[in-house]
Short mmCIF file of C-alpha atoms in Angstrom, two decimals:
data_model
loop_
_atom_site.label_atom_id
_atom_site.label_comp_id
_atom_site.label_asym_id
_atom_site.label_seq_id
_atom_site.Cartn_x
_atom_site.Cartn_y
_atom_site.Cartn_z
CA UNK A 1 0.00 0.00 0.00
CA UNK A 2 3.01 2.32 0.03
CA UNK A 3 2.69 2.94 -3.74
CA UNK A 4 -1.06 3.54 -3.54
CA UNK A 5 -2.11 6.92 -5.02
CA UNK A 6 -2.70 9.51 -2.32
CA UNK A 7 -5.99 10.82 -3.71
CA UNK A 8 -7.55 7.42 -4.43
CA UNK A 9 -9.34 5.71 -1.53
CA UNK A 10 -8.16 2.31 -0.36
CA UNK A 11 -10.37 -0.77 -0.90
CA UNK A 12 -11.33 -0.69 2.77
CA UNK A 13 -12.60 2.89 2.36
CA UNK A 14 -14.60 1.91 -0.74
CA UNK A 15 -16.14 -1.02 1.16
CA UNK A 16 -17.16 1.22 4.05
CA UNK A 17 -18.56 3.86 1.71
CA UNK A 18 -20.73 1.41 -0.24
CA UNK A 19 -21.92 -0.29 2.96
CA UNK A 20 -22.91 3.06 4.47
CA UNK A 21 -24.64 4.40 1.34
CA UNK A 22 -26.50 1.22 0.40
CA UNK A 23 -27.60 0.56 3.97
CA UNK A 24 -29.08 4.03 4.35
CA UNK A 25 -30.87 4.39 1.00
CA UNK A 26 -32.21 0.84 0.94
CA UNK A 27 -33.69 1.23 4.43
CA UNK A 28 -35.34 4.50 3.38
CA UNK A 29 -36.74 2.93 0.18
CA UNK A 30 -38.18 -0.10 2.02
CA UNK A 31 -40.00 1.90 4.69
CA UNK A 32 -43.82 2.09 4.31
CA UNK A 33 -45.06 5.08 2.34
CA UNK A 34 -41.68 5.84 0.75
CA UNK A 35 -42.89 6.45 -2.80
CA UNK A 36 -40.04 8.43 -4.20
CA UNK A 37 -40.35 9.49 -7.74
CA UNK A 38 -43.41 10.85 -9.52
CA UNK A 39 -41.10 12.36 -12.13
CA UNK A 40 -37.48 11.74 -12.91
CA UNK A 41 -34.89 14.25 -11.93
CA UNK A 42 -32.71 15.19 -9.02
CA UNK A 43 -34.87 17.97 -7.65
CA UNK A 44 -38.09 15.95 -7.71
CA UNK A 45 -36.36 12.89 -6.30
CA UNK A 46 -34.94 14.76 -3.31
CA UNK A 47 -38.19 16.63 -2.69
CA UNK A 48 -40.39 13.55 -2.76
CA UNK A 49 -37.87 11.46 -0.83
CA UNK A 50 -38.06 13.83 2.12
CA UNK A 51 -41.72 14.76 1.86
CA UNK A 52 -43.34 11.37 1.23
CA UNK A 53 -41.15 9.24 3.46
CA UNK A 54 -41.08 11.85 6.20
CA UNK A 55 -38.41 13.05 8.56
CA UNK A 56 -39.08 10.07 10.83
CA UNK A 57 -38.07 7.57 8.13
CA UNK A 58 -34.90 9.50 7.37
CA UNK A 59 -33.99 9.70 11.05
CA UNK A 60 -34.72 6.00 11.58
CA UNK A 61 -32.54 4.96 8.64
CA UNK A 62 -29.78 7.27 9.85
CA UNK A 63 -29.86 5.83 13.39
CA UNK A 64 -29.81 2.26 12.03
CA UNK A 65 -26.25 2.79 10.80
CA UNK A 66 -24.89 2.59 14.35
CA UNK A 67 -25.97 -1.03 15.06
CA UNK A 68 -25.38 -2.04 11.42
CA UNK A 69 -21.74 -0.93 11.35
CA UNK A 70 -21.16 -2.30 14.85
CA UNK A 71 -22.40 -5.66 13.53
CA UNK A 72 -20.19 -5.39 10.41
CA UNK A 73 -17.12 -4.70 12.54
CA UNK A 74 -17.97 -7.55 14.90
CA UNK A 75 -18.36 -9.98 11.99
CA UNK A 76 -15.06 -8.94 10.40
CA UNK A 77 -13.35 -9.32 13.76
CA UNK A 78 -14.63 -12.88 14.14
CA UNK A 79 -13.49 -13.78 10.60
CA UNK A 80 -10.05 -12.31 11.31
CA UNK A 81 -9.78 -14.29 14.55
CA UNK A 82 -10.69 -17.51 12.74
CA UNK A 83 -8.05 -16.86 10.04
CA UNK A 84 -5.36 -16.02 12.61
CA UNK A 85 -6.09 -19.16 14.63
CA UNK A 86 -5.82 -21.37 11.55
CA UNK A 87 -2.69 -19.66 10.25
CA UNK A 88 -0.67 -19.12 13.45
CA UNK A 89 -2.35 -21.63 15.77
CA UNK A 90 -2.96 -18.96 18.44
CA UNK A 91 -5.82 -16.51 19.06
CA UNK A 92 -5.23 -12.80 18.25
CA UNK A 93 -5.64 -10.08 20.89
CA UNK A 94 -9.21 -9.58 22.02
CA UNK A 95 -11.16 -6.58 20.70
CA UNK A 96 -13.30 -4.63 23.17
CA UNK A 97 -16.99 -4.05 22.50
CA UNK A 98 -16.43 -0.31 22.39
CA UNK A 99 -14.43 -0.61 19.15
CA UNK A 100 -17.46 -2.16 17.43
CA UNK A 101 -19.78 0.63 18.57
CA UNK A 102 -17.17 3.26 17.72
CA UNK A 103 -17.33 2.15 14.09
CA UNK A 104 -21.10 2.65 14.17
CA UNK A 105 -20.78 6.13 15.67
CA UNK A 106 -18.23 7.10 12.99
CA UNK A 107 -20.67 5.97 10.27
CA UNK A 108 -23.48 7.89 11.95
CA UNK A 109 -21.41 11.10 11.90
CA UNK A 110 -20.06 10.57 8.38
CA UNK A 111 -23.42 10.01 6.63
CA UNK A 112 -24.78 13.62 6.66
CA UNK A 113 -21.50 15.01 5.31
CA UNK A 114 -21.40 12.25 2.66
CA UNK A 115 -24.93 13.07 1.43
CA UNK A 116 -24.17 16.79 1.17
CA UNK A 117 -20.79 16.28 -0.52
CA UNK A 118 -22.25 13.64 -2.85
CA UNK A 119 -24.82 15.97 -4.46
CA UNK A 120 -22.61 16.76 -7.52
CA UNK A 121 -21.95 13.06 -8.19
CA UNK A 122 -25.63 12.21 -7.70
CA UNK A 123 -26.61 14.98 -10.14
CA UNK A 124 -24.33 13.55 -12.85
CA UNK A 125 -25.58 10.02 -12.32
CA UNK A 126 -29.22 11.19 -12.43
CA UNK A 127 -28.95 12.49 -16.02
CA UNK A 128 -29.48 9.14 -17.82
CA UNK A 129 -32.01 7.85 -15.25
CA UNK A 130 -35.31 6.57 -16.69
CA UNK A 131 -36.80 4.78 -13.67
CA UNK A 132 -37.07 4.77 -9.89
CA UNK A 133 -34.63 1.86 -9.52
CA UNK A 134 -32.05 3.80 -11.52
CA UNK A 135 -32.56 6.81 -9.25
CA UNK A 136 -31.88 4.67 -6.17
CA UNK A 137 -28.70 3.36 -7.80
CA UNK A 138 -27.62 6.94 -8.54
CA UNK A 139 -28.23 7.98 -4.94
CA UNK A 140 -26.27 4.97 -3.63
CA UNK A 141 -23.32 5.50 -5.99
CA UNK A 142 -23.06 9.25 -5.39
CA UNK A 143 -23.21 8.91 -1.62
CA UNK A 144 -20.79 5.94 -1.70
CA UNK A 145 -18.16 7.93 -3.62
CA UNK A 146 -18.23 10.82 -1.17
CA UNK A 147 -18.28 8.42 1.81
CA UNK A 148 -15.22 6.57 0.50
CA UNK A 149 -13.27 9.81 0.21
CA UNK A 150 -14.36 10.89 3.70
CA UNK A 151 -13.15 7.59 5.12
CA UNK A 152 -9.94 7.84 3.10
CA UNK A 153 -9.05 11.27 4.49
CA UNK A 154 -9.99 10.17 8.01
CA UNK A 155 -12.82 12.54 8.66
CA UNK A 156 -13.47 10.62 11.89
CA UNK A 157 -10.24 12.03 13.31
CA UNK A 158 -11.49 15.54 12.54
CA UNK A 159 -14.80 14.75 14.24
CA UNK A 160 -12.89 13.49 17.28
CA UNK A 161 -10.88 16.71 17.51
CA UNK A 162 -14.02 18.83 17.21
CA UNK A 163 -15.95 16.76 19.75
CA UNK A 164 -13.05 16.87 22.18
CA UNK A 165 -12.80 20.65 21.87
CA UNK A 166 -16.52 21.19 22.35
CA UNK A 167 -16.62 18.68 25.20
CA UNK A 168 -13.86 20.55 27.06
CA UNK A 169 -15.69 23.82 26.49
CA UNK A 170 -19.06 22.49 27.66
CA UNK A 171 -17.50 20.67 30.62
CA UNK A 172 -15.92 23.91 31.83
CA UNK A 173 -19.15 25.76 31.14
CA UNK A 174 -21.12 23.23 33.20
CA UNK A 175 -18.60 23.56 36.02
CA UNK A 176 -18.97 27.34 36.08
CA UNK A 177 -22.77 26.97 36.07
CA UNK A 178 -22.46 24.54 38.99
CA UNK A 179 -20.35 27.04 40.92
CA UNK A 180 -22.98 29.71 40.31
CA UNK A 181 -26.12 27.64 40.90
CA UNK A 182 -25.14 25.71 44.05
CA UNK A 183 -25.17 28.81 46.31
CA UNK A 184 -28.49 29.84 44.76
CA UNK A 185 -30.00 26.44 45.58
CA UNK A 186 -28.54 26.12 49.09
CA UNK A 187 -29.24 29.76 49.90
CA UNK A 188 -32.91 29.66 48.91
CA UNK A 189 -34.09 29.01 52.53
CA UNK A 190 -32.15 32.08 53.70
CA UNK A 191 -33.71 34.18 50.94
CA UNK A 192 -37.19 33.03 51.97
CA UNK A 193 -36.41 33.68 55.62
CA UNK A 194 -35.17 37.19 54.80
CA UNK A 195 -38.31 38.00 52.78
CA UNK A 196 -40.60 36.72 55.56
CA UNK A 197 -38.81 38.67 58.28
CA UNK A 198 -38.21 41.84 56.23
CA UNK A 199 -41.19 43.64 57.75
CA UNK A 200 -40.04 42.80 61.28
CA UNK A 201 -36.51 44.14 60.93
CA UNK A 202 -35.99 47.88 61.48
CA UNK A 203 -34.78 49.89 58.54
CA UNK A 204 -31.55 50.78 60.38
CA UNK A 205 -30.60 47.08 60.62
CA UNK A 206 -31.29 46.32 56.97
CA UNK A 207 -27.58 46.59 55.87
CA UNK A 208 -26.58 44.22 58.65
CA UNK A 209 -29.34 41.82 57.59
CA UNK A 210 -28.13 41.84 53.99
CA UNK A 211 -24.55 41.22 55.13
CA UNK A 212 -25.64 38.25 57.26
CA UNK A 213 -27.66 36.92 54.31
CA UNK A 214 -24.61 37.08 51.99
CA UNK A 215 -22.43 35.31 54.55
CA UNK A 216 -25.05 32.58 55.09
CA UNK A 217 -25.44 32.05 51.36
CA UNK A 218 -21.67 31.78 50.91
CA UNK A 219 -21.26 29.31 53.79
CA UNK A 220 -24.21 27.20 52.65
CA UNK A 221 -22.72 27.17 49.15
CA UNK A 222 -19.42 25.84 50.51
CA UNK A 223 -21.33 23.05 52.27
CA UNK A 224 -23.09 22.27 48.99
CA UNK A 225 -19.76 22.24 47.13
CA UNK A 226 -18.29 19.83 49.68
CA UNK A 227 -21.29 17.51 49.41
CA UNK A 228 -21.04 17.45 45.61
CA UNK A 229 -17.29 16.75 45.73
CA UNK A 230 -17.72 13.98 48.30
CA UNK A 231 -20.49 12.14 46.44
CA UNK A 232 -18.81 12.66 43.07
CA UNK A 233 -15.82 10.71 44.46
CA UNK A 234 -18.16 7.83 45.35
CA UNK A 235 -19.74 8.06 41.89
CA UNK A 236 -16.36 7.86 40.15
CA UNK A 237 -15.29 4.90 42.30
CA UNK A 238 -18.53 3.10 41.46
CA UNK A 239 -18.19 3.83 37.74
CA UNK A 240 -14.62 2.53 37.76
CA UNK A 241 -15.85 -0.93 38.79
CA UNK A 242 -17.92 -1.53 35.65
CA UNK A 243 -16.59 0.92 33.03
CA UNK A 244 -15.48 -1.11 29.96
CA UNK A 245 -11.76 -1.35 29.30
CA UNK A 246 -10.67 0.61 26.22
CA UNK A 247 -13.82 2.73 26.07
CA UNK A 248 -13.63 6.56 26.18
CA UNK A 249 -12.91 7.90 29.63
CA UNK A 250 -11.62 4.60 31.07
CA UNK A 251 -8.08 5.83 31.65
CA UNK A 252 -9.40 9.10 33.07
CA UNK A 253 -11.68 7.31 35.54
CA UNK A 254 -8.88 4.96 36.65
CA UNK A 255 -6.56 7.94 37.12
CA UNK A 256 -9.17 9.71 39.26
CA UNK A 257 -9.69 6.58 41.34
CA UNK A 258 -5.99 6.78 42.25
CA UNK A 259 -6.38 10.32 43.59
CA UNK A 260 -6.23 10.88 47.33
CA UNK A 261 -9.69 12.46 47.19
CA UNK A 262 -11.26 9.26 45.86
CA UNK A 263 -9.25 6.86 48.01
CA UNK A 264 -10.03 8.60 51.30
CA UNK A 265 -13.74 9.00 50.49
CA UNK A 266 -14.21 5.26 51.03
CA UNK A 267 -12.93 5.24 54.62
CA UNK A 268 -13.87 8.75 55.83
CA UNK A 269 -17.21 10.36 56.50
CA UNK A 270 -18.42 13.52 54.85
CA UNK A 271 -17.67 15.74 57.84
CA UNK A 272 -14.08 14.46 58.22
CA UNK A 273 -13.24 14.28 54.54
CA UNK A 274 -10.73 17.13 54.39
CA UNK A 275 -10.11 17.11 50.63
CA UNK A 276 -13.81 17.69 49.93
CA UNK A 277 -13.75 20.78 52.13
CA UNK A 278 -10.53 21.98 50.49
CA UNK A 279 -12.13 21.56 47.07
CA UNK A 280 -15.24 23.38 48.32
CA UNK A 281 -13.06 26.27 49.48
CA UNK A 282 -11.45 26.33 46.03
CA UNK A 283 -14.90 26.52 44.40
CA UNK A 284 -15.92 29.29 46.78
CA UNK A 285 -12.79 31.25 45.90
CA UNK A 286 -13.57 31.05 42.19
CA UNK A 287 -17.17 32.05 42.89
CA UNK A 288 -15.81 35.32 44.26
CA UNK A 289 -13.62 35.67 41.17
CA UNK A 290 -16.66 35.13 38.94
CA UNK A 291 -18.60 37.87 40.69
CA UNK A 292 -15.65 40.25 40.37
CA UNK A 293 -15.40 39.51 36.63
CA UNK A 294 -19.15 40.10 36.24
CA UNK A 295 -18.83 43.44 38.04
CA UNK A 296 -15.93 44.37 35.77
CA UNK A 297 -17.91 43.65 32.60
CA UNK A 298 -20.90 45.54 34.04
CA UNK A 299 -18.67 48.57 34.54
CA UNK A 300 -17.43 48.25 30.95
CA UNK A 301 -21.03 48.05 29.71
CA UNK A 302 -21.99 51.11 31.73
CA UNK A 303 -19.05 53.03 30.29
CA UNK A 304 -19.89 52.05 26.70
CA UNK A 305 -23.68 51.77 26.61
CA UNK A 306 -24.91 53.83 29.54
CA UNK A 307 -27.57 52.70 32.01
CA UNK A 308 -28.65 49.07 32.04
CA UNK A 309 -32.20 49.99 31.16
CA UNK A 310 -30.92 51.56 27.94
CA UNK A 311 -29.02 48.49 26.73
CA UNK A 312 -30.20 46.80 23.56
CA UNK A 313 -30.72 43.05 23.40
CA UNK A 314 -27.65 42.64 21.20
CA UNK A 315 -25.50 44.57 23.68
CA UNK A 316 -26.73 42.41 26.58
CA UNK A 317 -25.93 39.25 24.63
CA UNK A 318 -22.45 40.51 23.80
CA UNK A 319 -21.63 41.31 27.43
CA UNK A 320 -23.15 38.05 28.63
CA UNK A 321 -21.15 35.99 26.15
CA UNK A 322 -17.92 37.81 27.05
CA UNK A 323 -18.55 37.23 30.76
CA UNK A 324 -19.26 33.51 30.21
CA UNK A 325 -16.10 33.12 28.11
CA UNK A 326 -14.04 34.85 30.79
CA UNK A 327 -15.48 32.49 33.45
CA UNK A 328 -14.75 29.42 31.33
CA UNK A 329 -11.19 30.58 30.57
CA UNK A 330 -10.51 31.33 34.24
CA UNK A 331 -11.64 27.87 35.32
CA UNK A 332 -9.91 26.05 32.44
CA UNK A 333 -6.48 27.63 32.92
CA UNK A 334 -6.39 28.07 36.71
CA UNK A 335 -9.36 26.57 38.54
CA UNK A 336 -9.08 23.05 37.11
CA UNK A 337 -5.34 22.88 37.78
CA UNK A 338 -5.76 23.88 41.41
CA UNK A 339 -8.60 21.36 41.81
CA UNK A 340 -6.44 18.54 40.42
CA UNK A 341 -3.56 19.54 42.72
CA UNK A 342 -5.86 19.39 45.77
CA UNK A 343 -7.65 16.18 44.83
CA UNK A 344 -4.50 14.29 43.87
CA UNK A 345 -2.49 15.75 46.79
CA UNK A 346 0.19 16.96 44.39
CA UNK A 347 1.78 20.36 45.10
CA UNK A 348 1.34 23.00 42.46
CA UNK A 349 4.23 24.18 40.32
CA UNK A 350 4.77 27.40 42.25
CA UNK A 351 4.91 25.73 45.66
CA UNK A 352 7.19 22.97 44.41
CA UNK A 353 9.57 25.55 42.91
CA UNK A 354 9.61 27.45 46.19
CA UNK A 355 10.41 24.28 48.11
CA UNK A 356 13.18 23.40 45.72
CA UNK A 357 14.71 26.86 45.96
CA UNK A 358 14.57 26.80 49.77
CA UNK A 359 16.06 23.32 49.94
CA UNK A 360 18.81 24.25 47.50
CA UNK A 361 20.13 26.80 49.99
CA UNK A 362 20.63 24.18 52.70
CA UNK A 363 24.11 22.64 53.06
CA UNK A 364 24.70 19.24 51.53
CA UNK A 365 24.43 16.29 53.93
CA UNK A 366 27.51 14.29 54.81
CA UNK A 367 27.12 10.85 53.15
CA UNK A 368 29.05 9.15 55.97
CA UNK A 369 26.62 10.46 58.59
CA UNK A 370 23.62 9.41 56.45
CA UNK A 371 25.02 5.88 56.10
CA UNK A 372 25.67 5.64 59.86
CA UNK A 373 22.06 6.69 60.56
CA UNK A 374 20.77 4.00 58.19
CA UNK A 375 22.90 1.36 59.94
CA UNK A 376 21.66 2.54 63.34
CA UNK A 377 18.06 2.27 62.17
CA UNK A 378 18.66 -1.28 60.97
CA UNK A 379 20.13 -2.19 64.37
CA UNK A 380 17.06 -0.82 66.11
CA UNK A 381 18.68 2.25 67.63
CA UNK A 382 16.43 5.29 67.91
CA UNK A 383 19.21 7.76 68.57
CA UNK A 384 20.53 9.23 65.34
CA UNK A 385 23.67 11.16 64.62
CA UNK A 386 23.25 14.81 63.63
CA UNK A 387 23.76 15.13 59.89
CA UNK A 388 26.41 17.76 59.28
CA UNK A 389 27.47 19.63 56.20
CA UNK A 390 30.04 17.83 54.10
CA UNK A 391 33.39 19.52 54.38
CA UNK A 392 35.78 20.42 51.62
CA UNK A 393 39.42 19.27 51.75
CA UNK A 394 40.47 22.69 53.04
CA UNK A 395 37.94 22.47 55.88
CA UNK A 396 39.17 19.02 56.85
CA UNK A 397 42.55 20.38 57.88
CA UNK A 398 42.89 20.37 61.63
CA UNK A 399 45.16 22.19 64.02
CA UNK A 400 47.93 20.33 65.91
CA UNK A 401 45.95 20.64 69.13
CA UNK A 402 42.93 18.89 67.49
CA UNK A 403 45.15 16.11 66.21
CA UNK A 404 46.71 15.47 69.59
CA UNK A 405 45.09 12.66 71.53
CA UNK A 406 45.54 11.42 75.03
CA UNK A 407 47.51 8.19 75.63
CA UNK A 408 44.41 6.54 77.00
CA UNK A 409 42.51 7.24 73.71
CA UNK A 410 45.39 5.84 71.70
CA UNK A 411 45.75 2.69 73.81
CA UNK A 412 44.10 -0.35 72.31
CA UNK A 413 43.90 -3.98 73.32
CA UNK A 414 46.17 -6.49 71.57
CA UNK A 415 43.21 -8.22 69.98
CA UNK A 416 41.99 -4.94 68.46
CA UNK A 417 45.45 -4.12 67.10
CA UNK A 418 45.83 -7.54 65.59
CA UNK A 419 42.99 -6.95 63.13
CA UNK A 420 44.06 -5.58 59.79
CA UNK A 421 42.11 -2.79 58.01
CA UNK A 422 40.89 -5.25 55.38
CA UNK A 423 39.46 -7.55 58.04
CA UNK A 424 37.68 -4.65 59.73
CA UNK A 425 36.15 -3.48 56.46
CA UNK A 426 34.94 -6.97 55.62
CA UNK A 427 33.33 -7.50 59.01
CA UNK A 428 31.62 -4.09 58.92
CA UNK A 429 30.32 -4.30 55.37
CA UNK A 430 26.68 -5.52 55.08
CA UNK A 431 27.06 -8.44 52.69
CA UNK A 432 25.21 -11.31 54.41
CA UNK A 433 21.63 -12.40 53.60
CA UNK A 434 19.31 -14.49 55.79
CA UNK A 435 16.62 -16.85 54.44
CA UNK A 436 13.48 -16.11 56.52
CA UNK A 437 9.80 -16.78 55.75
CA UNK A 438 10.53 -17.97 52.21
CA UNK A 439 12.48 -14.90 51.12
CA UNK A 440 15.91 -13.34 51.42
CA UNK A 441 16.41 -10.56 53.95
CA UNK A 442 19.42 -8.28 54.11
CA UNK A 443 22.14 -7.38 53.56
CA UNK A 444 23.48 -7.45 57.14
CA UNK A 445 26.85 -7.30 58.83
CA UNK A 446 28.17 -10.10 61.04
CA UNK A 447 27.22 -8.18 64.16
CA UNK A 448 23.67 -7.72 62.84
CA UNK A 449 23.42 -11.43 62.06
CA UNK A 450 24.30 -12.34 65.61
CA UNK A 451 22.72 -9.51 67.64
CA UNK A 452 19.68 -8.49 65.56
CA UNK A 453 18.72 -11.54 63.50
CA UNK A 454 19.73 -13.99 66.29
CA UNK A 455 20.89 -16.61 63.81
CA UNK A 456 21.94 -20.08 64.92
CA UNK A 457 24.12 -22.77 63.39
CA UNK A 458 21.10 -24.10 61.45
CA UNK A 459 20.01 -20.75 59.95
CA UNK A 460 20.45 -20.54 56.18
CA UNK A 461 22.65 -17.64 55.12
CA UNK A 462 24.71 -16.60 52.14
CA UNK A 463 27.31 -13.96 51.24
CA UNK A 464 26.36 -11.87 48.23
CA UNK A 465 24.97 -14.05 45.44
CA UNK A 466 26.51 -17.36 46.57
CA UNK A 467 24.48 -20.48 47.40
CA UNK A 468 22.51 -20.84 50.61
CA UNK A 469 24.34 -22.66 53.44
CA UNK A 470 23.77 -23.24 57.11
CA UNK A 471 25.65 -20.82 59.31
CA UNK A 472 27.43 -23.68 61.12
CA UNK A 473 28.79 -24.95 57.80
CA UNK A 474 30.59 -21.66 57.10
CA UNK A 475 33.83 -21.64 59.06
CA UNK A 476 33.97 -17.84 59.24
CA UNK A 477 30.49 -17.54 60.73
CA UNK A 478 30.81 -20.62 62.95
CA UNK A 479 33.91 -19.16 64.62
CA UNK A 480 32.28 -15.71 64.84
CA UNK A 481 29.09 -17.00 66.45
CA UNK A 482 31.00 -18.73 69.22
CA UNK A 483 32.77 -15.47 70.16
CA UNK A 484 30.79 -13.12 72.39
#
């Protein structure tokens, strides 16, 4: 297929195009009351096809392409599996059910564009038509040609890009509407209470009453945000148990299940679920931002158009659309990122950069002190050495008074002096492994084998990657274990 002409569809594209066109037009022609052609010609054929068969028949035939193409894809998959089993004697990788239905959705989206783009070809094929059957053939051929070219140039990929863009836009728009509507819903009882008690409150206390109302609405909105975040975590966890593998959104749901917000929602109650309250505070913060943006656009409208009562309907729509776009952009570029950082317990970029810069100013740790602390932890000691800054060769120089030591510090027992430096390094290096509970544990030093692991002569040990032996069978360990 490398030498195939670029502007000529592949056989697979032709097969899909003819299957889509013939399936649609044959279903429309077989429906009751679909008497197409009282006269021959493109204009009359299209007019009578839509008027006599009705919009319902057209919609039904269009919707039938989803199960039809899902069935076609399923059948081809089974044939391919049978061929692969007979040729290679092993089954091919399994195909998820979503891939079958995806083929049907692609056909459903491709058909309207194929009919519109196929009008020139249908018009040419209609010229020699002398009967209704010839008109059906012309419709099938014209639509099949345009469908084949749409499949060849991968129009489904373009549809996917467009759907993804619009889905992101509408998802952010729905989130902003949620942020705006939750306080209105949770604050309705406070509004009703304020209206009922308005006649009882003195006029001097009316500003204080309005302030208390705003605070109550904001606090009730935060509670509503927290409840939505908490139960959305349970909803995502439940959806992750049955969502088909390979279908759209599967990887996103599994990634959200791994967030701290979703993991802790299983074991914590609503009141103690801290991440839900943090997310609610984030939503409340952006609610304030939204109101500030709305006030800013109102000031711009007042400066340009005058009083609100004088605004035209077009001017109101322009300001409303600009405000909604500003809300969506604010949430998409900043709000969503902060929500992900809170829910997944990952620090944001700014905080992580600050931590790195602050840690970079600290002195480097001495590797010797770090290693001694690790060895002390393995031995069970809780007292750690203070980790000091590693010194340069110039700092390591000591004065003669620091180098001088008392005779008692220099005195050593004969047995200690008899050990060579190589023997000391070998005995202090952790190179021994112990076979416990069906697995290897270590490495340990000789002292750790005797004092921490409490090995005996029958304990299986090894040095490095050698074979397992009993400790009593190793002369070095047998002599070491007898010495206390």
